[in-house]
Amino acid sequence: MTRSVSAKALGRSTGTERTLTVLIGLLALLGGAAVIVVGAGWLGTYRANRPLVDPIALDWLSQNALAARIGAIVLGVLLLWLGLWWFFRSLRPEGRPDLELDDDLVVTASAISEAVRLDAETIDGVGRARVRAVGDSDNPALRITLWLSEGTDLKRVWEQLDLTVLARARESLGVTVLPTAVRLELDTGAPQRVR
């Protein structure tokens, strides 16, 4: 079982968001460090007293005003597109795989989740269960939350979940590997009155 396949069961990948955030942070850090270096006078005594934009650059911009404006507009549109892409990608719902078992038989993600949930709730000591099918059709995975009754034998629940529920799910779906993240909670019963 590869790490990338099993990681889908744990949670949605945030690799792209983290990478973009780190790159933007590094650019801001490098820009701030450059301002400190120039302002401290490490690149020359009089460089810190010069205007923020070099006069040579201002001359070039005034001589090539049309090209500078076009470049600024293109850069602005590109940054706007990148920001919108990042925003909508972050809001995109997580994939829920529908599995095609035969040419004309497709099992939906909600059907998979419901079947595994009903099967998990038959285990002794499990009060209720919540199951979510995640991943994609080539590498499906499950997220299971089990609410256990007080005094339940955890080892027995774990064995029954693996040997019956998940084994049946793997067999029914025709996969040899079905990464699963299991979360266990203590089921809160009705409040008891103190007498």
Backbone as a ProteinNet text record, in pm:
[ID]
protein_1_A
[PRIMARY]
MTRSVSAKALGRSTGTERTLTVLIGLLALLGGAAVIVVGAGWLGTYRANRPLVDPIALDWLSQNALAARIGAIVLGVLLLWLGLWWFFRSLRPEGRPDLELDDDLVVTASAISEAVRLDAETIDGVGRARVRAVGDSDNPALRITLWLSEGTDLKRVWEQLDLTVLARARESLGVTVLPTAVRLELDTGAPQRVR
[TERTIARY]
85.8	0	90.3	74	158.6	105.1	195.2	157.1	55.4	68.8	-23.9	-165.1	-177.4	-310.2	-372.8	-298.2	-354.9	-377.9	-304.2	-323.8	-459.5	-519.8	-650.8	-758.1	-738.9	-837.9	-830.6	-713.7	-698.3	-758.5	-741.5	-795	-758.8	-822.5	-801.3	-660	-595.5	-460.8	-461	-371.3	-357.3	-219.4	-157.3	-21.6	-7.3	-99.3	-88.9	-106.9	-204.2	-225.9	-104.2	-47.7	69.8	189.7	209	321.6	310.4	191.7	172.8	189.6	139.9	154.7	301.5	375.8	519.2	594.3	563	631.5	602.6	476.7	442.9	510.1	512.9	580.5	729.8	793.1	935.9	964.3	879	896.8	883.7	785.1	768.6	887.1	937.5	1053	1177.3	1200	1315.6	1303.3	1183.1	1162.6	1189.7	1141.9	1166.3	1313.6	1381.8	1526	1602.3	1562	1628.6	1610.1	1490.3	1465.3	1550.8	1565	1648.5	1794.7	1842	1981.9	2010.9	1921	1941	1926.6	1824.6	1800.5	1911.5	1975	2083.8	2213.3	2218	2337.3	2444.1	2411.1	2508.9	2550.6	2472.1	2506.5	2564.5	2598	2654.8	2592	2670.4	2626.1	2510.2	2518.9	2418	2298.1	2307.8	2196.4	2069.7	2082.2	1965.1	1893.7	1965.4	1905.2	1845.6	1865.9	1814.1	1664.4	1596	1452	1425.1	1301.9	1265.1	1279.9	1234	1249.2	1368.8	1458.9	1581.4	1546.6	1612.9	1585.5	1608	1702.9	1726.5	1604.2	1547	1426.6	1309.5	1297.9	1191.5	1207.4	1330.2	1354.5	1313.2	1350.4	1314.4	1162.3	1094.8	949.5	883.3	936.8	876.2	901.5	1014	1042.9	961.3	929.3	854.9	723.5	647.5	525.6	422.4	404.8	304.9	339.9	464.2	507.5	494.9	527.8	517.7	373.2	281.7	139.6	86.2	121.2	76.1	130.7	257.9	316.9	248	215.1	147.1	6.9	-63.8	-198.6	-193.1	-98.9	-85.5	-51	42.6	79.7	-39.1	-116.2	-233.4	-338.9	-365.9	-463.9	-414	-285.3	-228.8	-240.6	-209.7	-222.8	-368.8	-459.7	-602	-647.8	-606.7	-644.2	-588.3	-461.5	-399.8	-473.1	-509.2	-580.9	-718.6	-790.7	-923.6	-912.8	-814.3	-794.4	-767.1	-679.8	-645	-767.1	-844.4	-963.8	-1065.2	-1098.9	-1200.4	-1148.5	-1019.1	-962.9	-972.4	-952	-960.6	-1103.7	-1201.5	-1342.2	-1403.3	-1334.5	-1388.9	-1417.1	-1533.7	-1564	-1476.2	-1455.5	-1373.4	-1443.8	-1365.4	-1421.9	-1483.8	-1593.2	-1658.7	-1667.9	-1592.3	-1577.8	-1700.3	-1744	-1841.8	-1761.9	-1783.7	-1704.7	-1783.2	-1716.7	-1777.3	-1732.3	-1823.6	-1788.9	-1796.2	-1893.8	-1906.8	-1934	-1956.8	-1985.4	-2113.7	-2210.5	-2338.8	-2375.2	-2278.3	-2305.1	-2211.7	-2271.6	-2196	-2250.1	-2159.2	-2196.5	-2158	-2256.2	-2230.3	-2159.4	-2094.8	-2023.8	-2119.9	-2239.1	-2335.2	-2384.1	-2397	-2437.1	-2327.1	-2203	-2090	-2090.2	-2104.2	-2102.2	-2216.2	-2334.3	-2450.5	-2437.4	-2388.3	-2372.3	-2269.9	-2158.1	-2055.5	-2105.4	-2179.7	-2234.9	-2329.8	-2421.6	-2517.3	-2445.4	-2342.3	-2265.3	-2188.7	-2132	-2055	-2144.2	-2267.9	-2357.3	-2405.8	-2378.8	-2415.3	-2311.3	-2196.7	-2092.8	-2138.6	-2120.4	-2157.9	-2078.1	-2147.5	-2082.4	-2081.1	-2115.2	-2118.6	-2259.7	-2274.7	-2406.3	-2450.6	-2360.2	-2388.7	-2257.2	-2268.5	-2149.4	-2175.4	-2068.3	-2075	-1961.5	-1993	-1894.1	-1896.4	-1778.3	-1766.7	-1667.9	-1711.5	-1622.3	-1549.8	-1417.3	-1336	-1235.8	-1155.6	-1056.1	-1109.2	-1069.6	-1119.3	-1153.9	-1205.5	-1254.1	-1141.4	-1019.4	-906.8	-852.5	-857.4	-805.2	-906.7	-1013.9	-1112.7	-1057.8	-1113.9	-1077	-1202	-1196	-1309.1	-1265.3	-1356.4	-1341.3	-1457.9	-1426.8	-1530.6	-1519.2	-1631.9	-1639.4	-1736.7	-1689.2	-1771.8	-1794.7	-1919.8	-1952.9	-1975.4	-1889.3	-1891.8	-1966.6	-2037.5	-2106.2	-2003.4	-2039.8	-1948.1	-1923.6	-1799.4	-1762.4	-1740	-1737	-1717.1	-1571.6	-1553.2	-1418.8	-1363.7	-1270.6	-1217.4	-1148	-1074.3	-1001.7	-1099	-1208.3	-1307.7	-1375.5	-1406.1	-1466.6	-1371.3	-1244.6	-1143.9	-1131.8	-1129.1	-1118.6	-1240.9	-1360.5	-1482	-1489.5	-1445.5	-1445.5	-1353.2	-1235.1	-1138.6	-1175.9	-1213.6	-1235.6	-1370.9	-1470.7	-1601.9	-1640.8	-1649.4	-1701.8	-1609.9	-1483.6	-1391.7	-1359.1	-1355	-1330.8	-1445	-1569.7	-1684.8	-1683	-1643.3	-1637.5	-1533.3	-1416.5	-1312	-1358.4	-1422	-1469.2	-1580.5	-1673.8	-1785.3	-1738.7	-1640	-1591.6	-1486.4	-1439.3	-1340.9	-1203.5	-1167.7	-1035.5	-962.3	-830.5	-751.4	-708.9	-699.7	-658.8	-767	-814.5	-914.2	-867.8	-787.3	-738.8	-855	-843.2	-952.4	-897.2	-952.1	-920.8	-1038.1	-1009.1	-1114.5	-1099.3	-1208.1	-1211.3	-1310.2	-1268.3	-1352.4	-1395.8	-1523.4	-1580.9	-1659.8	-1670.3	-1753.7	-1893.6	-1989.9	-2128.6	-2187.2	-2238.9	-2299.9	-2445.5	-2478.5	-2616.1	-2702.9	-2823.3	-2916.5	-2860.3	-2873.9	-2819.9	-2890.6	-2810.9	-2865.7	-2890.8	-3001.8	-3037.4	-2964.7	-2912.9	-2847.7	-2953	-2956	-3055.9	-2991.5
-116.6	0	122.7	209.5	327.5	436	523.3	630	724.2	754.5	848.4	791.7	660.6	599.8	600.4	561.8	555.3	693.4	793	928.3	984.4	935.5	984.8	952.4	844	808.6	903.2	958.5	1044.3	1181.6	1238.6	1372.1	1425.1	1532.8	1595.9	1652.1	1632.1	1680.7	1832.4	1893	2038	2075.4	1986.5	2008	2131	2151.5	2267.5	2396.8	2401.9	2522.9	2553.4	2450.2	2470.9	2517.1	2456.7	2494.5	2640.1	2681	2819.8	2916.2	2880	2965.8	2980.1	2869.3	2874.7	2960.6	2945.6	3025.5	3174.4	3209.9	3350.1	3402.9	3322.3	3361.9	3381.8	3292	3307.5	3433.6	3462.3	3586	3709	3709.5	3822.2	3832.3	3718.6	3718.3	3771	3726.7	3774.5	3924.4	3970.3	4113.3	4194.7	4147.8	4216.3	4216.8	4104.6	4097.7	4194.4	4206.4	4299.7	4443.6	4478.3	4613.3	4640.4	4543.1	4560.7	4579.2	4497.4	4506.9	4643.8	4691.3	4822.2	4933.4	4924.8	5028.6	5038	4927.4	4927.7	4982	4996.6	5051.4	4947.9	4820.7	4715.3	4711.2	4770.3	4772.6	4908.3	4988.7	5120	5223.4	5322.3	5422.2	5505.3	5545.2	5636.9	5566.8	5433.8	5363.1	5370.9	5372.8	5379.4	5513.2	5618	5750.9	5777.7	5687.9	5707.4	5681.9	5729	5702.7	5552.1	5515	5372.9	5313.2	5386.2	5338.5	5411	5334.2	5388.3	5488.5	5603.6	5702.4	5648.1	5557	5496	5414.3	5342.2	5264.3	5357.4	5468.7	5565.2	5624.8	5653.6	5704.4	5601.1	5477.3	5371.5	5357.1	5361.9	5350.2	5467.2	5586.7	5700.5	5694.3	5637.8	5624.3	5511.3	5409.6	5292.8	5278.9	5385.1	5386.8	5285.7	5271.6	5178.3	5034.2	4997.1	4860.4	4834.6	4935.1	4918.7	4900.8	4978.7	4964.7	4827.6	4784.6	4652.2	4542.6	4553.5	4454.8	4453.1	4572.1	4580.2	4521	4547	4491	4339.9	4288.7	4142.8	4078	4138.3	4084.1	4087.3	4196.1	4205.5	4101.5	4082	3980.7	3840.7	3816.2	3686.1	3659.7	3760.3	3743.4	3726.2	3799.8	3783.3	3641.9	3592.2	3456	3353.8	3370.9	3278	3280.2	3399.2	3409.2	3345.6	3369	3307	3155.7	3107.8	2962.6	2900.7	2964.3	2914.1	2915.5	3021.9	3034.2	2924.6	2906.7	2807.4	2664.9	2641.7	2508.7	2472.4	2570.8	2546.7	2517.7	2577.1	2556.1	2432.6	2373.2	2258.5	2142.9	2082.9	1970.8	1850.1	1771.1	1652.1	1549.9	1480.8	1381.6	1263.9	1216.1	1097.1	997.1	888.4	798.9	711.4	707.5	609.2	500.5	375.9	265.6	193.9	173	99.2	-46.2	-133.5	-273.4	-352.7	-324.1	-385.3	-273.8	-314.1	-212.9	-136.3	-202.3	-136.5	-129.1	-155	-151.6	-51.8	55.3	158.4	167.7	162.1	173.9	314.7	390.4	528.9	533.7	646.4	665.3	661	716.2	714	571.7	490	350.4	273.6	298.7	234.1	275.4	404.8	455.9	398.5	395	344.5	195.7	117.2	-26.7	-54.2	14.5	-6.8	43.8	154.5	205.9	105.4	52.7	-45.6	-169.7	-210.9	-328.4	-300.2	-180.6	-146.6	-135.3	-93.1	-77.8	-211.3	-322.3	-454	-508.5	-444.6	-489.7	-462.1	-560.2	-544.6	-430.9	-339.5	-228.4	-100.5	-107.9	11.6	67.3	188.4	250.5	306.4	375.6	430.1	447.2	465.7	479.4	583.6	645.7	736.6	697.3	680.4	636.4	732.3	762.1	846.7	782.4	762.4	711.3	830.5	823.1	932.6	876.6	964	920.8	935.5	843.9	842.8	699.9	680.1	547.8	445.9	491.9	398.5	361.6	454.6	432.5	479.3	403.8	446.1	428.1	503.9	493.8	522.2	487	507.9	586.1	668.4	731.2	683.9	619.7	562.5	624.4	669	713.1	620.3	558.7	466.4	525.4	526.7	567.8	440.5	419	295.6	315.8	211.6	213.5	198.8	246.7	237.4	90.8	56	-80.2	-173.1	-121.8	-204.4	-251.1	-376.3	-431.3	-378.1	-287.7	-220.8	-318.2	-412	-508.4	-592.4	-634.8	-715.1	-633	-505.7	-418.4	-401.4	-380.1	-360.6	-486.1	-603.2	-728.5	-750.9	-728.1	-747	-648.1	-525.8	-426.4	-469.2	-516.5	-554.4	-686.1	-786.4	-919.8	-936.9	-858.2	-875.6	-756.8	-638.3	-521.9	-482.9	-459.6	-415.2	-526.4	-650.5	-762.5	-775.1	-760.1	-764.3	-647	-530.1	-411.9	-431.7	-483	-507.7	-611.2	-716.7	-823.2	-771.7	-695.9	-645.1	-547.1	-464.2	-363.1	-417.5	-538.6	-599.5	-535.9	-486.3	-428.7	-508.8	-515.1	-587.2	-496.1	-365.7	-268.6	-161.3	-137.3	-32.9	47.8	153.4	232.5	288.6	279.3	321.6	395.3	511.3	585.3	565.5	517.1	487.8	581.7	647.1	735	676.1	663.2	604.9	713.3	713.5	809.4	731.2	786.4	727	781.8	691.4	732.4	784.4	906.2	962.5	917.6	846.4	800	908.5	872.1	968.6	1010.3	1137	1181.8	1110	1072.9	1001.8	1101.1	1078.1	1165.3	1121.9	1219.9	1190	1194	1088.7	1081.5	1094.2
0	0	0	-96.1	-102.9	-11.1	26	118	54.8	-73.9	-136.9	-143.5	-163.1	-167.8	-29.1	73.6	207.4	267.1	220.2	272.9	233.1	124.4	82	184.4	258.4	359.6	478.5	505.4	622.6	602.6	487.4	465.8	329.6	297.9	169	159.4	47	27	16	89.9	84	32.5	-43.8	-91.6	-177.8	-270.9	-360.1	-282.4	-192.5	-114.4	-27.8	33.8	118.4	35.5	-81.3	-166.4	-210.3	-256.6	-298.2	-180.9	-65	51.8	90.6	86.8	119.3	17.9	-112.3	-213.1	-196.9	-172	-151.1	-23.9	78.6	202.2	182.6	104.7	77.2	-3.3	-103.1	-179.9	-90.4	-1.2	90.7	186.2	233.1	323.1	252.6	128.4	52.8	23.7	-10.1	-32.7	92.7	205.6	333.1	369.2	345.3	373.5	283.3	155.9	64.5	112.2	158	208.5	331.2	419.8	539.4	501.2	406.6	363.6	302.4	215.2	152.5	255.9	340.2	440.2	543.8	575.6	673.4	614.2	483.5	420.2	391.3	392.4	366.4	219.6	129.2	-12.6	-54	39.8	11.9	103	135.3	231.4	179.1	50.6	-2.9	-66.7	-83.2	-146.7	-62.2	68.5	156.6	145.3	105.1	94.6	-43	-135.3	-270.7	-273.9	-378	-390	-401.2	-369.2	-371.3	-510.6	-612	-750	-810.6	-867.8	-927.3	-1038.2	-1042.1	-1147.4	-1289	-1304.5	-1436.4	-1477	-1379.2	-1408.9	-1441.4	-1369.6	-1398.7	-1538.3	-1577.2	-1712.7	-1817.4	-1793.6	-1889.4	-1898.4	-1781.6	-1781.7	-1854.4	-1837.5	-1907.7	-2057.9	-2100.7	-2243.8	-2306.6	-2228.2	-2278.1	-2200.6	-2194.8	-2113.2	-2161.4	-2292.5	-2344.2	-2308.6	-2328	-2294.4	-2144.4	-2062.8	-1917.4	-1874.2	-1934.6	-1899.5	-1941.3	-2062	-2109	-2017.6	-1981.3	-1890.3	-1754.8	-1701.9	-1572.2	-1580	-1690.4	-1707	-1718.5	-1798.6	-1815	-1681.4	-1607.1	-1476.2	-1379.8	-1381.5	-1295.6	-1328.2	-1457.8	-1499	-1461.4	-1479.7	-1443.9	-1293.9	-1212.7	-1067.5	-1025.8	-1091.1	-1062.4	-1096.7	-1212.9	-1252.9	-1155.9	-1115	-1020.2	-886.2	-839.5	-712.4	-717.9	-827	-841.4	-854.3	-929.1	-942.7	-806.2	-729.5	-597.1	-506.3	-510.1	-426.6	-458	-586.1	-622.2	-604.2	-621.2	-598.1	-450.3	-362.7	-218.6	-175.5	-243.9	-208.3	-271.6	-369.3	-441.8	-345.5	-356.5	-266.8	-298.5	-196.5	-211.9	-299.9	-380.3	-470.7	-397.8	-451.3	-397	-511	-503.2	-618.4	-643.9	-768	-814.1	-884.6	-844.3	-899.4	-1008.6	-1121.9	-1232.2	-1221.2	-1178.7	-1158.8	-1288.8	-1370.6	-1502.8	-1602.3	-1729	-1830.7	-1801.1	-1741.6	-1716.6	-1567.7	-1478	-1334.2	-1266.5	-1214.7	-1144.4	-1002.2	-906	-765.5	-719.9	-672.3	-632.3	-497.3	-471.4	-345.3	-226.4	-244	-133.1	-104.8	-208.5	-187.2	-114.5	-151.1	-82.1	64.9	89.6	227.1	310	251.7	324.9	356	260.9	283.5	392.8	389.3	491.7	626.7	628.7	754.1	818	738.4	792.3	842.5	769.9	810.7	940	952.7	1072.4	1195.1	1177.5	1291.5	1347.1	1277	1329.3	1427.2	1436.7	1529.3	1672.1	1760.1	1900.7	1963.8	2027.7	2094.5	2013.4	1884.7	1801	1804.6	1858.4	1866.9	1732	1665.9	1533.4	1459.5	1330.1	1246.5	1138.1	1092.7	978.6	885.5	757	659	541.5	490.5	370.9	275.9	152.4	48.5	-12.9	-19.5	-71.7	-172.2	-229	-326.1	-467.1	-552.5	-689.8	-728.2	-849	-887.5	-899.6	-925	-933.1	-796	-701.4	-566.6	-462.7	-441.8	-341.7	-200.3	-109	31.3	114.6	241.8	331.9	454.5	504.8	635.9	720.4	830.2	916	1055.4	1107.8	1247	1317.9	1425	1503.7	1642	1685.2	1820.9	1902.2	2001.5	2080.2	2211.3	2251.2	2380.9	2491.8	2609.5	2722.8	2757.9	2785.1	2822.3	2704.1	2583.7	2464.9	2457.1	2416.6	2397.6	2265	2273.3	2155	2060.7	2116.2	2032.9	1949.9	2010.5	1939.3	1829.3	1858.9	1757.6	1640.5	1670.1	1564.8	1477.4	1540.6	1465.1	1377.4	1433.1	1353.3	1238.5	1262.1	1155.8	1042.6	1076.8	974.1	906.2	985.9	930.4	863.4	901.5	839.9	752	812	740	624.8	655.2	550.2	451.3	499	407.2	306.9	355.5	264.1	166.8	215.8	128	18.6	54.5	-46.6	-148.2	-98.7	-188.2	-279.7	-224.6	-305	-411.4	-376.4	-470.4	-565.3	-538.8	-628	-618.6	-499.8	-479.6	-373.4	-386	-286.5	-172.1	-202.3	-101.2	-92	28.8	53.2	174.6	151.9	265.9	345.9	477.1	564.1	684.5	711.7	833.9	928.1	1048.7	1145.7	1264.5	1298.4	1415.1	1513.9	1638.1	1741.6	1840.1	1871.9	1966.1	2069.9	2188.8	2293.1	2275.3	2256.4	2233.1	2362.6	2357.9	2478.1	2482.9	2584.3	2601	2658.3	2693	2753.9	2890	2925.6	3054.4	3169.9	3269.1	3384.2	3496.7	3562.1	3676.1	3799.6	3870.7	3997.5	4106.7	4187.1	4293.7	4427.7
[MASK]
+++++++++++++++++++++++++++++++++++++++++++++++++++++++++++++++++++++++++++++++++++++++++++++++++++++++++++++++++++++++++++++++++++++++++++++++++++++++++++++++++++++++++++++++++++++++++++++++++++

